[in-house]
Short mmCIF file of C-alpha atoms in Angstrom, two decimals:
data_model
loop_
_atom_site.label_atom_id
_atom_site.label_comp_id
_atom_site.label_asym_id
_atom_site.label_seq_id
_atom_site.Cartn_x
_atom_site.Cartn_y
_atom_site.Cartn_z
CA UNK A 1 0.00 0.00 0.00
CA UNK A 2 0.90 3.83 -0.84
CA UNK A 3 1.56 6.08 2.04
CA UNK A 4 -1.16 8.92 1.43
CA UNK A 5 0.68 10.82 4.28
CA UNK A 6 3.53 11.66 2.14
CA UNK A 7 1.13 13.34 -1.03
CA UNK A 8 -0.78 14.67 1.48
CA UNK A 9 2.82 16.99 3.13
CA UNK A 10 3.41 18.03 -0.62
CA UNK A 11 0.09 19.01 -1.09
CA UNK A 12 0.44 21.68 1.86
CA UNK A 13 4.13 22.52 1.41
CA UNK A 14 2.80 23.33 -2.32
CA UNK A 15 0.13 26.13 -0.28
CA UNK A 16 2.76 27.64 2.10
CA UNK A 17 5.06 28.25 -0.67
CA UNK A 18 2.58 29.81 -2.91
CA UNK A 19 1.36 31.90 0.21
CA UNK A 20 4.96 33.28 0.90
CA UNK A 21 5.18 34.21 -2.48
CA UNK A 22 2.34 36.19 -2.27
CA UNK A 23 3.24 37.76 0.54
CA UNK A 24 6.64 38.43 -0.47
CA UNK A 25 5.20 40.02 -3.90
CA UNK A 26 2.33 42.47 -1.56
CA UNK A 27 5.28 43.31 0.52
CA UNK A 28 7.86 44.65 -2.79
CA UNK A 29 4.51 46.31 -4.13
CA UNK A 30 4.16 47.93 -1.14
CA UNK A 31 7.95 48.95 -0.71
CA UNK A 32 7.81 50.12 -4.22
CA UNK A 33 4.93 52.15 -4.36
CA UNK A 34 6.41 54.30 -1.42
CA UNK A 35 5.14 52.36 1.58
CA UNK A 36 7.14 52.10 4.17
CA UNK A 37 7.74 49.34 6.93
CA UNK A 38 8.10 50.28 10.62
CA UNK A 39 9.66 47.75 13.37
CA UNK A 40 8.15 48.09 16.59
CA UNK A 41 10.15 47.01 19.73
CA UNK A 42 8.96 44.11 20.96
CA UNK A 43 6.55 44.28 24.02
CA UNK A 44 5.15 47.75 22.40
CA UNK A 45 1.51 47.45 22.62
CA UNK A 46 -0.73 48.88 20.05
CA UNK A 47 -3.69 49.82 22.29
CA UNK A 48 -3.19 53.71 23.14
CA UNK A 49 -6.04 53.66 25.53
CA UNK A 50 -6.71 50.95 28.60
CA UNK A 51 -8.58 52.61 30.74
CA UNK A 52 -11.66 53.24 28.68
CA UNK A 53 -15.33 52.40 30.11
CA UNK A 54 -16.21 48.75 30.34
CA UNK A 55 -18.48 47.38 28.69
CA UNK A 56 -19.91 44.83 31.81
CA UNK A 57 -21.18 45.70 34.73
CA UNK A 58 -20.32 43.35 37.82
CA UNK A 59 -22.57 43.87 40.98
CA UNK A 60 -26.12 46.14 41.24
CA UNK A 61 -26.15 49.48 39.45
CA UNK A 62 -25.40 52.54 41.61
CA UNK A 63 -28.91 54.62 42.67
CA UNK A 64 -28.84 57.97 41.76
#
């Protein structure tokens, strides 16, 4: 009997190859159409604001 495994790993090493072209040809597009390509430091969060209201409410509501 044929090992299916094996066609199987070419199948998918066939997709991640086609995917990092594509991603390699967005990123030269994007280099060459002036974009430009920052490198954060790592452990820089995105978020710029963490203390905004919540959106659940634990406990009974306040009485006004």
């Amino acid at each position: 009997m044929a090992k299916k495994a094996s066609s199987a790993k070419r199948g998918k090493e066939t997709v991640s190859t086609e995917s990092r072209e594509a991603i390699e040809a967005q990123i030269q597009a994007f280099l060459a159409n002036g974009g430009e390509i920052e490198q954060v430091p790592k452990g820089v969060s995105g978020q710029t604001n963490t203390s905004g209201p919540k959106h659940i409410t634990l406990g009974k509501k306040p009485r006004a």
